[in-house]
Coordinates of C-alpha atoms and ligand atoms in Angstrom, one line a residue:
X1 CA 38.0 -7.8 -9.0
X2 CA 39.2 -9.2 -5.8
X3 CA 36.1 -9.6 -4.0
X4 CA 36.8 -8.6 0.0
X5 CA 34.0 -12.0 1.4
X6 CA 33.0 -14.9 0.8
X7 CA 29.5 -15.5 0.3
X8 CA 29.4 -18.7 1.5
X9 CA 30.7 -18.2 5.5
X10 CA 28.4 -15.0 5.4
X11 CA 25.7 -17.3 4.7
X12 CA 26.6 -19.7 7.6
X13 CA 27.2 -16.9 9.5
X14 CA 23.2 -15.8 9.7
X15 CA 22.8 -19.8 9.7
X16 CA 24.3 -20.2 13.0
X17 CA 22.6 -17.2 14.5
X18 CA 25.3 -14.5 14.1
X19 CA 25.3 -11.4 13.4
X20 CA 26.6 -9.2 9.9
X21 CA 28.9 -6.1 9.9
X22 CA 28.3 -3.3 8.1
X23 CA 30.9 -4.0 5.9
X24 CA 29.3 -7.7 5.0
X25 CA 25.9 -6.5 4.8
X26 CA 27.3 -3.8 1.9
X27 CA 29.2 -5.8 -0.2
X28 CA 26.2 -8.9 0.2
X29 CA 23.9 -6.2 -1.2
X30 CA 26.2 -5.2 -3.5
X31 CA 27.8 -8.4 -5.3
X32 CA 24.1 -9.7 -5.3
X33 CA 22.9 -7.2 -7.1
X34 CA 25.8 -7.2 -9.7
X35 CA 24.9 -10.7 -10.4
X36 CA 28.3 -12.3 -8.3
X37 CA 26.2 -13.4 -5.7
X38 CA 24.2 -16.0 -7.2
X39 CA 20.4 -16.3 -6.5
X40 CA 20.8 -19.7 -4.7
X41 CA 22.9 -18.5 -2.5
X42 CA 20.5 -15.3 -1.5
X43 CA 17.4 -17.8 -1.0
X44 CA 19.7 -19.4 1.6
X45 CA 20.9 -16.1 2.8
X46 CA 16.8 -15.4 2.8
X47 CA 15.5 -18.4 4.4
X48 CA 18.5 -17.4 7.2
X49 CA 17.5 -14.3 7.9
X50 CA 13.7 -15.3 7.9
X51 CA 14.2 -18.3 10.6
X52 CA 16.6 -16.5 12.8
X53 CA 16.2 -12.1 12.4
X54 CA 18.3 -9.3 12.7
X55 CA 19.1 -7.2 14.6
X56 CA 18.6 -3.5 14.5
X57 CA 22.1 -2.2 13.4
X58 CA 21.8 -5.3 10.5
X59 CA 18.3 -3.5 9.2
X60 CA 19.6 -0.4 9.2
X61 CA 23.3 -1.6 7.4
X62 CA 20.9 -3.6 5.6
X63 CA 18.2 -0.7 4.1
X64 CA 21.4 1.8 3.8
X65 CA 23.3 -0.6 1.4
X66 CA 20.2 -1.3 -0.6
X67 CA 19.6 2.2 -1.0
X68 CA 23.5 2.9 -2.0
X69 CA 22.0 0.6 -5.2
X70 CA 20.5 3.2 -6.6
X71 CA 19.5 6.5 -7.3
X72 CA 18.2 9.3 -4.5
X73 CA 15.8 12.0 -5.3
X74 CA 16.5 14.9 -4.0
X75 CA 13.5 17.6 -3.1
X76 CA 15.9 20.3 -1.4
X77 CA 15.4 22.4 -4.8
X78 CA 11.2 22.8 -4.1
X79 CA 9.5 25.7 -2.2
X80 CA 7.5 23.5 -0.2
X81 CA 8.4 21.1 2.4
X82 CA 7.5 17.0 1.6
X83 CA 5.7 14.3 3.2
X84 CA 4.8 11.3 2.0
X85 CA 2.7 7.9 3.3
X86 CA 2.7 4.4 2.8
X87 CA -0.1 2.1 3.5
X88 CA 1.0 -1.5 3.3
X89 CA -2.2 -2.3 1.6
X90 CA -5.5 -3.5 2.4
X91 CA -8.9 -4.3 0.7
X92 CA -10.9 -0.8 -0.4
X93 CA -7.4 1.1 0.7
X94 CA -8.3 3.6 -1.9
X95 CA -6.9 6.5 0.6
X96 CA -4.3 7.7 -1.2
X97 CA -6.7 9.6 -3.9
X98 CA -8.3 11.8 -1.3
X99 CA -5.6 12.2 0.6
X100 CA -2.7 13.4 -1.5
X101 CA -4.3 16.3 -2.8
X102 CA -6.0 17.3 0.7
X103 CA -2.8 17.3 1.8
X104 CA -1.3 19.7 -1.2
X105 CA -4.2 22.1 -0.9
X106 CA -2.2 23.8 2.3
X107 CA 0.5 23.9 0.5
X108 CA 3.3 20.8 1.2
X109 CA 4.1 18.9 -1.1
X110 CA 3.3 15.1 -1.8
X111 CA 5.5 13.4 -3.6
X112 CA 3.9 10.0 -3.5
X113 CA 5.6 6.9 -5.8
X114 CA 2.7 3.9 -5.8
X115 CA 2.8 0.3 -7.7
X116 CA 0.4 -1.9 -9.1
X117 CA -1.6 -4.7 -7.8
X118 CA -1.1 -8.3 -6.4
X119 CA -2.8 -10.7 -5.4
X120 CA -6.1 -9.3 -3.2
X121 CA -4.4 -5.7 -2.3
X122 CA -5.7 -3.1 -5.0
X123 CA -2.9 -0.6 -6.4
X124 CA -3.6 3.0 -6.7
X125 CA -1.8 3.2 -9.9
X126 CA -4.0 0.6 -11.1
X127 CA -7.1 2.6 -9.8
X128 CA -6.2 6.2 -11.1
X129 CA -5.9 4.3 -14.5
X130 CA -9.1 4.1 -14.9
X131 CA -9.2 7.7 -15.7
X132 CA -9.1 8.4 -19.4
X133 CA -6.2 9.9 -20.5
X134 CA -4.0 9.1 -17.0
X135 CA -0.7 8.2 -17.0
X136 CA 1.9 6.7 -14.2
X137 CA 4.8 7.3 -15.9
X138 CA 6.5 10.7 -15.6
X139 CA 10.2 11.3 -16.2
X140 CA 12.3 13.1 -13.3
X141 CA 11.9 16.8 -14.9
X142 CA 7.8 16.6 -14.6
X143 CA 7.8 15.4 -11.1
X144 CA 9.6 18.0 -9.8
X145 CA 8.1 20.5 -12.5
X146 CA 4.8 19.2 -10.8
X147 CA 5.3 19.1 -6.8
X148 CA 6.0 22.5 -7.2
X149 CA 3.2 23.8 -9.7
X150 CA -0.5 21.8 -8.2
X151 CA 1.7 19.9 -4.7
X152 CA 0.6 16.7 -4.8
X153 CA 1.8 13.9 -7.4
X154 CA 0.9 10.2 -7.8
X155 CA 3.2 8.1 -10.2
X156 CA 5.2 5.2 -10.6
X157 CA 8.5 4.5 -9.4
X158 CA 11.2 4.3 -12.0
X159 CA 13.7 0.8 -11.6
X160 CA 16.3 3.9 -10.7
X161 CA 15.2 3.6 -6.9
X162 CA 16.6 0.7 -4.5
X163 CA 17.1 -1.6 -7.5
X164 CA 18.4 -4.2 -5.6
X165 CA 15.3 -4.3 -3.6
X166 CA 13.3 -4.9 -6.7
X167 CA 15.8 -8.1 -7.4
X168 CA 15.7 -9.2 -3.9
X169 CA 11.5 -8.7 -3.8
X170 CA 11.0 -11.0 -7.0
X171 CA 13.9 -13.7 -5.3
X172 CA 12.0 -13.2 -1.7
X173 CA 8.5 -14.6 -3.9
X174 CA 9.2 -17.6 -4.8
X175 CA 11.2 -18.2 -2.0
X176 CA 8.5 -18.1 0.6
X177 CA 10.8 -15.5 2.3
X178 CA 8.2 -12.3 2.1
X179 CA 7.0 -12.1 5.2
X180 CA 10.3 -11.4 7.4
X181 CA 9.9 -7.9 8.6
X182 CA 13.5 -7.4 8.6
X183 CA 12.7 -7.8 4.9
X184 CA 9.8 -6.4 4.7
X185 CA 11.0 -3.5 6.7
X186 CA 14.2 -2.4 4.8
X187 CA 12.3 -3.5 1.5
X188 CA 9.7 -0.7 2.0
X189 CA 12.0 2.1 3.5
X190 CA 15.1 1.6 1.1
X191 CA 12.8 3.0 -1.4
X192 CA 11.3 5.7 0.5
X193 CA 14.6 6.7 1.9
X194 CA 15.7 6.9 -1.7
X195 CA 12.5 9.2 -2.4
X196 CA 14.2 11.3 -0.2
X197 CA 10.9 12.6 1.6
X198 CA 12.1 14.6 4.4
X199 CA 8.5 13.2 6.5
X200 CA 7.1 10.3 6.2
X201 CA 3.2 8.4 7.4
X202 CA 3.1 5.1 7.7
X203 CA -0.1 3.4 7.8
X204 CA 0.2 0.0 9.0
X205 CA -2.6 -2.5 8.5
X206 CA -3.5 -5.4 10.4
X207 CA -6.3 -8.4 10.3
X208 CA -8.5 -10.0 8.4
X209 CA -7.7 -8.3 4.7
X210 CA -4.2 -7.4 5.9
X211 CA -0.3 -8.3 4.6
X212 CA 0.1 -8.8 8.3
X213 CA -2.8 -10.3 10.1
X214 CA -1.6 -10.8 13.4
X215 CA -1.7 -7.2 15.3
X216 CA 1.6 -7.5 17.5
X217 CA 3.3 -8.4 13.8
X218 CA 2.1 -5.0 12.2
X219 CA 3.1 -3.5 15.4
X220 CA 6.4 -5.5 15.1
X221 CA 6.5 -3.8 11.4
X222 CA 5.9 -0.1 12.2
X223 CA 8.2 0.3 14.7
X224 CA 11.2 -1.1 13.2
X225 CA 10.4 0.8 10.2
X226 CA 9.5 3.9 12.6
X227 CA 13.9 3.1 14.0
X228 CA 15.3 2.8 10.2
X229 CA 13.3 6.2 9.3
X230 CA 14.1 7.6 12.8
X231 CA 17.6 6.7 11.7
X232 CA 18.1 8.2 8.3
X233 CA 16.6 11.8 9.7
X234 CA 13.0 11.4 8.6
X235 CA 10.2 12.4 10.3
X236 CA 8.5 9.9 10.6
X237 CA 5.5 8.1 12.4
X238 CA 3.0 4.9 12.2
X239 CA -0.7 4.5 12.9
X240 CA -1.8 0.7 13.2
X241 CA -4.8 1.0 11.4
X242 CA -7.1 -2.0 11.5
X243 CA -7.7 -3.4 8.2
X244 CA -10.5 -6.1 9.2
X245 CA -13.9 -5.0 7.4
X246 CA -13.1 -3.5 3.8
X247 CA -12.7 0.0 3.9
X248 CA -15.5 1.7 2.6
X249 CA -17.7 0.4 0.0
X250 CA -16.5 0.3 -2.8
X251 CA -13.4 -2.6 -3.8
X252 CA -12.0 -2.6 -7.4
X253 CA -10.5 0.4 -9.4
X254 CA -13.6 2.3 -11.6
X255 CA -15.0 2.5 -8.1
X256 CA -12.6 3.8 -5.7
X257 CA -12.1 6.3 -7.5
X258 CA -15.9 7.2 -7.8
X259 CA -15.7 7.2 -3.9
X260 CA -12.1 9.0 -3.6
X261 CA -14.2 11.4 -5.5
X262 CA -16.8 12.1 -3.7
X263 CA -14.8 12.6 -0.3
X264 CA -13.4 15.0 -2.0
X265 CA -16.3 16.8 -2.4
X266 CA -17.4 16.2 1.0
X267 CA -19.0 13.2 1.5
X268 CA -17.9 9.6 0.8
X269 CA -18.4 6.5 3.7
X270 CA -17.3 8.0 6.9
X271 CA -14.2 5.3 7.7
X272 CA -13.2 6.6 4.4
X273 CA -13.1 9.9 6.1
X274 CA -12.2 9.2 9.1
X275 CA -8.7 7.6 7.8
X276 CA -8.0 10.3 5.6
X277 CA -8.7 12.9 7.9
X278 CA -6.5 11.0 10.5
X279 CA -3.5 10.5 7.7
X280 CA -3.6 14.2 6.3
X281 CA -3.5 15.8 9.8
X282 CA 0.0 13.5 11.1
X283 CA 1.4 14.3 7.4
X284 CA 0.9 17.6 8.0
X285 CA 1.7 18.1 10.8
X286 CA 4.9 15.9 10.3
X287 CA 5.9 18.7 8.0
X288 CA 5.2 21.0 10.3
X289 CA 1.7 22.0 9.7
X290 CA 0.5 21.6 12.9
X291 CA -3.7 22.2 14.0
X292 CA -4.5 21.9 10.1
X293 CA -8.6 22.2 9.5
X294 CA -8.5 19.4 7.0
X295 CA -12.3 18.9 7.1
X296 CA -12.6 22.2 6.3
X297 CA -10.7 21.5 3.1
X298 CA -12.9 18.8 2.1
X299 CA -15.9 20.8 2.4
X300 CA -15.0 24.0 0.8
X301 CA -13.1 22.5 -2.4
X302 CA -9.5 23.3 -1.6
X303 CA -8.8 19.5 -1.5
X304 CA -11.0 18.7 -4.6
X305 CA -9.3 21.8 -6.5
X306 CA -5.9 19.9 -6.0
X307 CA -7.2 16.8 -7.1
X308 CA -8.7 18.4 -11.2
X309 CA -5.1 19.9 -11.3
X310 CA -2.9 16.8 -10.3
X311 CA -5.3 14.6 -12.6
X312 CA -4.7 16.8 -15.6
X313 CA -1.0 17.3 -15.0
X314 CA -0.8 14.0 -15.7
X315 CA -3.0 14.1 -19.0
X316 CA -6.0 12.6 -17.2
X317 CA -9.6 14.4 -17.0
X318 CA -11.3 14.9 -14.4
X319 CA -14.8 15.2 -15.7
X320 CA -14.6 12.5 -18.0
X321 CA -17.4 9.3 -17.0
X322 CA -15.6 6.4 -15.7
X323 CA -15.6 3.1 -16.9
X324 CA -18.9 0.5 -16.3
X325 CA -18.8 -2.9 -16.3
X326 CA -21.1 -5.2 -18.9
X327 CA -22.7 -7.4 -16.5
X328 CA -23.6 -7.2 -12.9
X329 CA -24.8 -9.3 -10.1
X330 CA -26.5 -8.1 -6.6
X331 CA -26.5 -10.5 -3.7
X332 CA -29.0 -10.0 -1.6
X333 CA -30.1 -10.7 2.2
X334 CA -32.5 -14.2 2.5
X335 CA -33.6 -13.1 5.7
X336 CA -34.1 -10.0 7.3
X337 CA -31.5 -9.1 10.2
X338 CA -28.4 -7.3 11.5
X339 CA -25.4 -7.8 9.0
X340 CA -23.0 -9.5 11.2
X341 CA -20.4 -10.3 9.5
X342 CA -18.1 -9.2 6.4
X343 CA -14.2 -10.1 6.9
X344 CA -12.3 -8.0 3.9
X345 CA -9.9 -11.0 3.1
X346 CA -12.4 -12.6 1.0
X347 CA -13.6 -9.6 -0.3
X348 CA -10.6 -8.8 -1.8
X349 CA -10.3 -12.2 -2.9
X350 CA -13.3 -12.1 -5.0
X351 CA -12.9 -8.9 -6.3
X352 CA -9.4 -10.2 -7.7
X353 CA -11.3 -12.8 -9.6
X354 CA -14.0 -10.4 -10.9
X355 CA -10.3 -8.6 -12.4
X356 CA -9.9 -5.6 -10.2
X357 CA -6.6 -7.3 -9.7
X358 CA -4.0 -9.2 -11.3
X359 CA -2.1 -12.9 -10.7
X360 CA 1.0 -12.1 -12.8
X361 CA 2.5 -8.9 -12.7
X362 CA 2.1 -8.6 -16.6
X363 CA -1.8 -8.9 -16.6
X364 CA -3.6 -6.5 -17.1
X365 CA -6.0 -5.2 -14.7
X366 CA -10.3 -4.2 -15.7
X367 CA -10.5 -1.3 -14.1
X368 CA -14.7 -1.2 -14.2
X369 CA -14.3 -4.2 -12.1
X370 CA -15.0 -4.8 -8.5
X371 CA -17.5 -5.2 -6.1
X372 CA -19.9 -2.2 -4.3
X373 CA -21.2 -2.6 -1.0
X374 CA -24.6 -1.7 -0.2
X375 CA -24.6 -2.1 3.8
X376 CA -21.6 -3.0 6.3
X377 CA -21.4 -4.9 9.5
X378 CA -24.3 -3.3 12.0
X379 CA -26.9 -1.9 9.1
X380 CA -30.1 -3.6 9.9
X381 CA -31.3 -5.3 6.4
X382 CA -34.9 -6.4 5.6
X383 CA -35.3 -9.8 3.5
X384 CA -34.1 -9.1 -0.5
X385 CA -32.3 -6.0 1.1
X386 CA -29.3 -5.5 -1.9
X387 CA -26.2 -6.5 0.2
X388 CA -23.1 -5.9 -2.7
X389 CA -22.7 -5.3 -6.1
X390 CA -19.9 -7.6 -7.9
X391 CA -19.2 -6.1 -11.7
X392 CA -17.2 -7.6 -14.0
X393 CA -16.7 -7.6 -18.0
X394 CA -16.9 -11.6 -18.4
X395 CA -20.2 -13.2 -17.1
X396 CA -17.9 -16.4 -16.1
X397 CA -16.1 -15.0 -13.7
X398 CA -19.1 -14.2 -10.9
X399 CA -19.3 -17.7 -9.9
X400 CA -15.3 -18.6 -8.9
X401 CA -16.5 -14.6 -6.7
X402 CA -19.2 -16.0 -5.4
X403 CA -17.6 -19.2 -4.1
X404 CA -14.4 -16.5 -2.4
X405 CA -17.7 -15.3 -0.3
X406 CA -19.7 -18.2 0.7
X407 CA -20.3 -18.3 4.4
X408 CA -17.8 -15.1 5.1
X409 CA -21.2 -12.5 5.4
X410 CA -23.9 -13.3 7.6
X411 CA -27.1 -12.1 8.5
X412 CA -28.1 -12.8 12.1
X413 CA -30.5 -11.4 14.3
X414 CA -30.7 -8.2 16.2
X415 CA -29.1 -8.5 19.1
X416 CA -26.5 -11.2 17.6
X417 CA -22.8 -9.8 18.4
X418 CA -21.2 -7.5 14.9
X419 CA -17.8 -8.1 13.9
X420 CA -17.0 -4.9 13.1
X421 CA -13.1 -5.5 13.0
X422 CA -12.7 -3.1 16.1
X423 CA -11.6 0.2 16.3
X424 CA -9.7 1.6 12.7
X425 CA -6.7 3.3 14.1
X426 CA -5.5 1.3 16.7
X427 CA -2.4 2.8 18.1
X428 CA 0.2 5.9 16.6
X429 CA 3.8 4.6 17.3
X430 CA 5.4 6.7 18.5
Ligands
URA1 N1 5.8 -3.6 -0.1 C1 7.1 -4.1 -0.5 O1 7.4 -2.8 -0.8 N2 8.0 -4.8 0.3 C2 7.5 -5.6 1.0 O2 8.3 -6.2 1.0 C3 6.6 -6.0 1.3 C4 5.7 -5.5 0.8

């Protein structure tokens, strides 16, 4: 086979701040996926992109090339419209769990292809796997059948969608090139566009516990992804949301399922309810269902019925008791006052060290490990009141988790400024 381009020329073009054409990017991604372009050459390319950026056309061409590297799902045979959401992830972010069945209870299909956690942010599949019997892997036929019957499916993304991204992401991970906006946007959007959803809502997080901490960078990422979706004909919107403080009161896996079920039963923490309701409204509007009374569906059991059907369809027992950790340790207030700080990142790291997350892709997670918050910023406490409880199967994990939290949370005097992270929903794009 005669190769169309010389990869060294392409690397030099990007190194010298030039632009790559549609044909060049299409060839590059294809040649890398089939192993002609070597990892060290692609590493140089991703670093050049990291340093010099890409134009909107280049990002679109890169995304389209990654989509073309694999299969595309086709929902046109379904009797329902599809609407999906993607969150860039955060600490205590279990929103997909109540959200997918809530939206499905309005007769819209929600095809959620999710991932596992890596580092301090949790993974939706890890959380759901704490439900006895539940399985993440479905065949394409099972996926389609469940979308038609139940409406909501949360399952593992197969390796058939945008395989170029899988290879490129692993390379970025070990070459210091993950945080480039053109690469993140094309990585996320190639999988979402290949998945074939008609409508997509992005929950792009900023703040201490977010992947993109700086609000301005998070906005740039959101705008880039929205433009990619628009170019691909997807009905798309992004919310910029706050991840300075853990979302809700549960951080972990089984405890996050428990909290999600509370929301589906019409209760749950105010911030989790607020975000679930806001995202559900946006997803339904994008799918052509405006003014849906989503609070009513949480209050009257419709969303819960959809949850139970979704869990049961994937072999899970929605009534089975969730695992409980063998050991726990509660941290208490050493003085009376007001909780003034509870930053998300140290709590995410602590939950990870307790065993709720994994350090390497192949590691298992401990489903019962995690943290339950008894207070949030702004709450008044008496000396000795519980602030949060750490849970783990192995007690030797507590010391390292507490190390991550040292100096992070603070009880101040009444009247001290409270760092509550600011409004939960900061902006809507477009
Ligand atoms: N998630 C992805 O899928 N890709 C990235 O590059 C970053 C986060």
